[in-house]
């Protein structure tokens, strides 16, 4: 008999997980409508890495490696989503880089949380969340969540986030959409 502890490793400077890994790559072409202006479709914006063959139905994790860059004056970001299960929250731990988590409630309340090495951000249930890389290096964070949380991208695509994060005079600013 074995307990079956699920022990894996992460390279803290690159975000690479020890194999086997499931990888999802998101390009600007996959993010139509997210940015105010269109960019080169083949540009890779972020990668999401997940351990393959997890055993727990209660909790899992994924690593996001979000590249530095901008489309027009808007910083590279993730698509953003609500969780389908309304009571499913999430915790982000930032390992590298700097940026923001943009949070928006179903009622349209907007908040940002700072992300830098060591930041731990709790994404409350019922909140749309998107991460934005405002720095000049890869922003790497690990997300801990319930595997049955589900990802609702549609609500975000339809109504969008009320704010954008853009560069103004070399600094990140939150502006109305
Ligand atoms: C994260 C995100 C990841 C990519 O693991 O899924 O950062 O962002 P999008 O899913 O919005 O493209 C998470 O929040 N999981 O629930
Ligand atoms: Zn999430």
mmCIF file of C-alpha atoms and ligand atoms in Angstrom:
data_model
loop_
_atom_site.group_PDB
_atom_site.id
_atom_site.type_symbol
_atom_site.label_atom_id
_atom_site.label_comp_id
_atom_site.label_asym_id
_atom_site.label_seq_id
_atom_site.Cartn_x
_atom_site.Cartn_y
_atom_site.Cartn_z
ATOM 1 C CA UNK A 1 0.000 0.000 0.000
ATOM 2 C CA UNK A 2 1.159 3.507 -0.787
ATOM 3 C CA UNK A 3 -0.169 6.888 0.173
ATOM 4 C CA UNK A 4 0.741 8.147 -3.318
ATOM 5 C CA UNK A 5 2.006 11.644 -2.484
ATOM 6 C CA UNK A 6 2.165 13.651 -5.691
ATOM 7 C CA UNK A 7 5.588 15.253 -5.630
ATOM 8 C CA UNK A 8 6.725 17.405 -8.551
ATOM 9 C CA UNK A 9 9.295 20.130 -9.124
ATOM 10 C CA UNK A 10 9.282 23.615 -10.575
ATOM 11 C CA UNK A 11 12.228 25.654 -11.814
ATOM 12 C CA UNK A 12 11.572 28.896 -9.956
ATOM 13 C CA UNK A 13 13.355 31.089 -12.481
ATOM 14 C CA UNK A 14 11.736 29.720 -15.668
ATOM 15 C CA UNK A 15 8.461 28.251 -14.364
ATOM 16 C CA UNK A 16 9.187 24.904 -16.076
ATOM 17 C CA UNK A 17 7.549 21.962 -14.314
ATOM 18 C CA UNK A 18 9.117 18.544 -14.218
ATOM 19 C CA UNK A 19 7.554 16.320 -16.902
ATOM 20 C CA UNK A 20 5.021 15.035 -17.809
ATOM 21 C CA UNK A 21 3.382 18.385 -18.429
ATOM 22 C CA UNK A 22 0.342 19.660 -20.289
ATOM 23 C CA UNK A 23 1.134 22.926 -22.030
ATOM 24 C CA UNK A 24 -1.197 25.523 -23.481
ATOM 25 C CA UNK A 25 0.194 28.391 -25.548
ATOM 26 C CA UNK A 26 -1.859 31.535 -26.127
ATOM 27 C CA UNK A 27 -1.002 33.846 -29.034
ATOM 28 C CA UNK A 28 -2.425 37.250 -29.952
ATOM 29 C CA UNK A 29 -4.429 35.401 -32.604
ATOM 30 C CA UNK A 30 -6.184 33.477 -29.784
ATOM 31 C CA UNK A 31 -7.063 36.718 -28.006
ATOM 32 C CA UNK A 32 -9.135 38.566 -30.596
ATOM 33 C CA UNK A 33 -11.134 41.389 -29.021
ATOM 34 C CA UNK A 34 -9.094 41.489 -25.797
ATOM 35 C CA UNK A 35 -6.815 44.358 -26.795
ATOM 36 C CA UNK A 36 -7.859 47.763 -28.049
ATOM 37 C CA UNK A 37 -5.776 47.274 -31.200
ATOM 38 C CA UNK A 38 -4.801 44.129 -33.079
ATOM 39 C CA UNK A 39 -1.262 42.776 -33.071
ATOM 40 C CA UNK A 40 0.697 40.159 -35.020
ATOM 41 C CA UNK A 41 -1.400 36.980 -34.670
ATOM 42 C CA UNK A 42 1.490 34.554 -34.207
ATOM 43 C CA UNK A 43 3.003 36.454 -31.238
ATOM 44 C CA UNK A 44 3.090 34.241 -28.154
ATOM 45 C CA UNK A 45 1.686 36.086 -25.121
ATOM 46 C CA UNK A 46 1.684 33.362 -22.455
ATOM 47 C CA UNK A 47 2.094 29.685 -21.686
ATOM 48 C CA UNK A 48 0.173 27.703 -19.075
ATOM 49 C CA UNK A 49 1.836 24.574 -17.708
ATOM 50 C CA UNK A 50 0.041 21.919 -15.699
ATOM 51 C CA UNK A 51 1.241 18.651 -14.246
ATOM 52 C CA UNK A 52 -0.217 15.705 -16.086
ATOM 53 C CA UNK A 53 -1.809 12.839 -14.196
ATOM 54 C CA UNK A 54 -2.846 14.578 -10.990
ATOM 55 C CA UNK A 55 -4.689 12.514 -8.463
ATOM 56 C CA UNK A 56 -6.650 15.025 -6.410
ATOM 57 C CA UNK A 57 -10.150 16.111 -7.367
ATOM 58 C CA UNK A 58 -10.041 18.835 -4.736
ATOM 59 C CA UNK A 59 -7.057 20.964 -5.651
ATOM 60 C CA UNK A 60 -4.625 21.400 -8.494
ATOM 61 C CA UNK A 61 -2.178 23.974 -9.796
ATOM 62 C CA UNK A 62 -0.998 25.592 -13.013
ATOM 63 C CA UNK A 63 1.967 27.786 -13.823
ATOM 64 C CA UNK A 64 1.555 30.787 -16.099
ATOM 65 C CA UNK A 65 4.530 32.315 -17.889
ATOM 66 C CA UNK A 66 3.365 35.692 -19.204
ATOM 67 C CA UNK A 67 5.755 37.409 -21.613
ATOM 68 C CA UNK A 68 6.667 41.082 -21.386
ATOM 69 C CA UNK A 69 5.349 43.238 -24.204
ATOM 70 C CA UNK A 70 2.580 45.504 -25.403
ATOM 71 C CA UNK A 71 -0.008 45.727 -28.137
ATOM 72 C CA UNK A 72 -0.155 49.428 -28.901
ATOM 73 C CA UNK A 73 0.214 50.892 -25.410
ATOM 74 C CA UNK A 74 -1.579 47.992 -23.675
ATOM 75 C CA UNK A 75 0.514 45.529 -21.687
ATOM 76 C CA UNK A 76 0.463 41.800 -22.430
ATOM 77 C CA UNK A 77 -2.148 40.048 -20.308
ATOM 78 C CA UNK A 78 -4.100 36.844 -19.962
ATOM 79 C CA UNK A 79 -7.577 36.445 -21.460
ATOM 80 C CA UNK A 80 -9.221 36.427 -18.059
ATOM 81 C CA UNK A 81 -12.206 34.455 -16.872
ATOM 82 C CA UNK A 82 -14.793 33.811 -14.189
ATOM 83 C CA UNK A 83 -14.873 30.350 -12.693
ATOM 84 C CA UNK A 84 -17.985 28.477 -13.766
ATOM 85 C CA UNK A 85 -18.581 27.234 -10.227
ATOM 86 C CA UNK A 86 -19.540 30.419 -8.360
ATOM 87 C CA UNK A 87 -18.001 29.327 -5.052
ATOM 88 C CA UNK A 88 -14.600 28.486 -6.569
ATOM 89 C CA UNK A 89 -11.884 30.947 -5.589
ATOM 90 C CA UNK A 90 -8.181 30.695 -6.323
ATOM 91 C CA UNK A 91 -4.771 31.650 -4.971
ATOM 92 C CA UNK A 92 -1.935 33.094 -7.062
ATOM 93 C CA UNK A 93 1.660 33.065 -5.876
ATOM 94 C CA UNK A 94 3.992 35.240 -7.952
ATOM 95 C CA UNK A 95 7.448 33.740 -8.498
ATOM 96 C CA UNK A 96 8.982 36.272 -10.838
ATOM 97 C CA UNK A 97 8.389 39.551 -12.642
ATOM 98 C CA UNK A 98 5.957 42.305 -11.876
ATOM 99 C CA UNK A 99 2.454 43.217 -12.788
ATOM 100 C CA UNK A 100 -1.130 43.245 -11.657
ATOM 101 C CA UNK A 101 -4.130 41.063 -11.206
ATOM 102 C CA UNK A 102 -7.225 42.837 -12.469
ATOM 103 C CA UNK A 103 -10.302 41.700 -10.564
ATOM 104 C CA UNK A 104 -13.898 42.453 -11.491
ATOM 105 C CA UNK A 105 -17.070 41.374 -9.710
ATOM 106 C CA UNK A 106 -20.291 40.380 -11.483
ATOM 107 C CA UNK A 107 -21.640 43.808 -10.478
ATOM 108 C CA UNK A 108 -18.746 45.505 -12.255
ATOM 109 C CA UNK A 109 -16.634 46.516 -9.241
ATOM 110 C CA UNK A 110 -12.976 46.681 -10.268
ATOM 111 C CA UNK A 111 -9.870 46.238 -8.155
ATOM 112 C CA UNK A 112 -6.207 45.557 -8.847
ATOM 113 C CA UNK A 113 -3.683 43.607 -6.804
ATOM 114 C CA UNK A 114 0.073 44.027 -7.169
ATOM 115 C CA UNK A 115 2.060 40.999 -8.330
ATOM 116 C CA UNK A 116 5.792 40.739 -7.699
ATOM 117 C CA UNK A 117 8.042 37.928 -6.473
ATOM 118 C CA UNK A 118 6.448 36.662 -3.259
ATOM 119 C CA UNK A 119 2.997 38.218 -3.712
ATOM 120 C CA UNK A 120 0.112 35.966 -2.736
ATOM 121 C CA UNK A 121 -3.206 37.083 -4.183
ATOM 122 C CA UNK A 122 -6.522 35.547 -3.259
ATOM 123 C CA UNK A 123 -9.034 35.692 -6.099
ATOM 124 C CA UNK A 124 -12.423 35.682 -4.357
ATOM 125 C CA UNK A 125 -15.205 33.439 -5.730
ATOM 126 C CA UNK A 126 -17.439 35.120 -8.314
ATOM 127 C CA UNK A 127 -14.669 37.418 -9.534
ATOM 128 C CA UNK A 128 -13.289 37.698 -13.066
ATOM 129 C CA UNK A 129 -9.505 37.731 -13.008
ATOM 130 C CA UNK A 130 -6.848 38.664 -15.540
ATOM 131 C CA UNK A 131 -3.100 39.097 -15.014
ATOM 132 C CA UNK A 132 -1.057 41.811 -16.667
ATOM 133 C CA UNK A 133 2.708 41.939 -17.113
ATOM 134 C CA UNK A 134 3.800 45.553 -16.626
ATOM 135 C CA UNK A 135 7.510 44.704 -16.309
ATOM 136 C CA UNK A 136 10.326 43.941 -18.703
ATOM 137 C CA UNK A 137 10.838 40.230 -17.940
ATOM 138 C CA UNK A 138 8.634 37.152 -17.905
ATOM 139 C CA UNK A 139 6.027 37.263 -15.161
ATOM 140 C CA UNK A 140 5.653 33.828 -13.630
ATOM 141 C CA UNK A 141 2.993 32.763 -11.172
ATOM 142 C CA UNK A 142 1.491 29.571 -9.881
ATOM 143 C CA UNK A 143 -2.266 29.277 -9.410
ATOM 144 C CA UNK A 144 -3.862 26.881 -6.922
ATOM 145 C CA UNK A 145 -7.497 26.067 -7.575
ATOM 146 C CA UNK A 146 -10.124 23.368 -7.677
ATOM 147 C CA UNK A 147 -9.952 21.287 -10.896
ATOM 148 C CA UNK A 148 -13.739 21.465 -11.197
ATOM 149 C CA UNK A 149 -13.780 25.303 -10.916
ATOM 150 C CA UNK A 150 -14.343 25.566 -14.689
ATOM 151 C CA UNK A 151 -13.343 28.513 -16.852
ATOM 152 C CA UNK A 152 -15.978 30.890 -18.171
ATOM 153 C CA UNK A 153 -14.297 33.019 -20.847
ATOM 154 C CA UNK A 154 -17.551 33.986 -22.571
ATOM 155 C CA UNK A 155 -18.876 36.379 -19.926
ATOM 156 C CA UNK A 156 -15.579 38.234 -20.071
ATOM 157 C CA UNK A 157 -15.464 38.287 -23.881
ATOM 158 C CA UNK A 158 -19.068 39.541 -24.077
ATOM 159 C CA UNK A 159 -18.988 42.362 -21.568
ATOM 160 C CA UNK A 160 -15.227 42.727 -21.120
ATOM 161 C CA UNK A 161 -13.266 44.179 -18.233
ATOM 162 C CA UNK A 162 -14.211 47.788 -17.484
ATOM 163 C CA UNK A 163 -10.549 48.848 -17.278
ATOM 164 C CA UNK A 164 -7.397 48.460 -19.325
ATOM 165 C CA UNK A 165 -3.789 48.682 -18.150
ATOM 166 C CA UNK A 166 -1.726 50.861 -20.470
ATOM 167 C CA UNK A 167 1.640 52.557 -20.488
ATOM 168 C CA UNK A 168 1.518 56.320 -20.025
ATOM 169 C CA UNK A 169 4.851 58.181 -19.843
ATOM 170 C CA UNK A 170 6.664 54.940 -19.060
ATOM 171 C CA UNK A 171 4.307 53.941 -16.225
ATOM 172 C CA UNK A 172 1.414 51.514 -15.923
ATOM 173 C CA UNK A 173 -1.966 53.207 -15.609
ATOM 174 C CA UNK A 174 -5.460 51.872 -15.204
ATOM 175 C CA UNK A 175 -7.801 53.553 -17.695
ATOM 176 C CA UNK A 176 -11.454 53.166 -18.645
ATOM 177 C CA UNK A 177 -12.170 50.848 -21.478
HETATM 178 C C1 LIG B 1 -4.903 30.541 -14.245
HETATM 179 C C2 LIG B 1 -5.191 30.980 -15.701
HETATM 180 C C3 LIG B 1 -3.949 31.305 -16.517
HETATM 181 C C4 LIG B 1 -4.268 31.750 -17.941
HETATM 182 O O1 LIG B 1 -4.243 29.312 -14.211
HETATM 183 O O2 LIG B 1 -5.970 29.986 -16.328
HETATM 184 O O3 LIG B 1 -3.232 32.333 -15.899
HETATM 185 O O4 LIG B 1 -5.276 32.731 -17.992
HETATM 186 P P1 LIG B 1 -6.622 32.476 -18.804
HETATM 187 O O5 LIG B 1 -7.155 31.147 -18.337
HETATM 188 O O6 LIG B 1 -7.520 33.612 -18.420
HETATM 189 O O7 LIG B 1 -6.290 32.434 -20.268
HETATM 190 C C5 LIG B 1 -6.237 30.515 -13.538
HETATM 191 O O8 LIG B 1 -6.756 31.547 -13.187
HETATM 192 N N1 LIG B 1 -6.855 29.333 -13.415
HETATM 193 O O9 LIG B 1 -8.079 29.250 -12.854
HETATM 194 ZN ZN1 LIG B 2 -8.882 31.205 -12.519
#
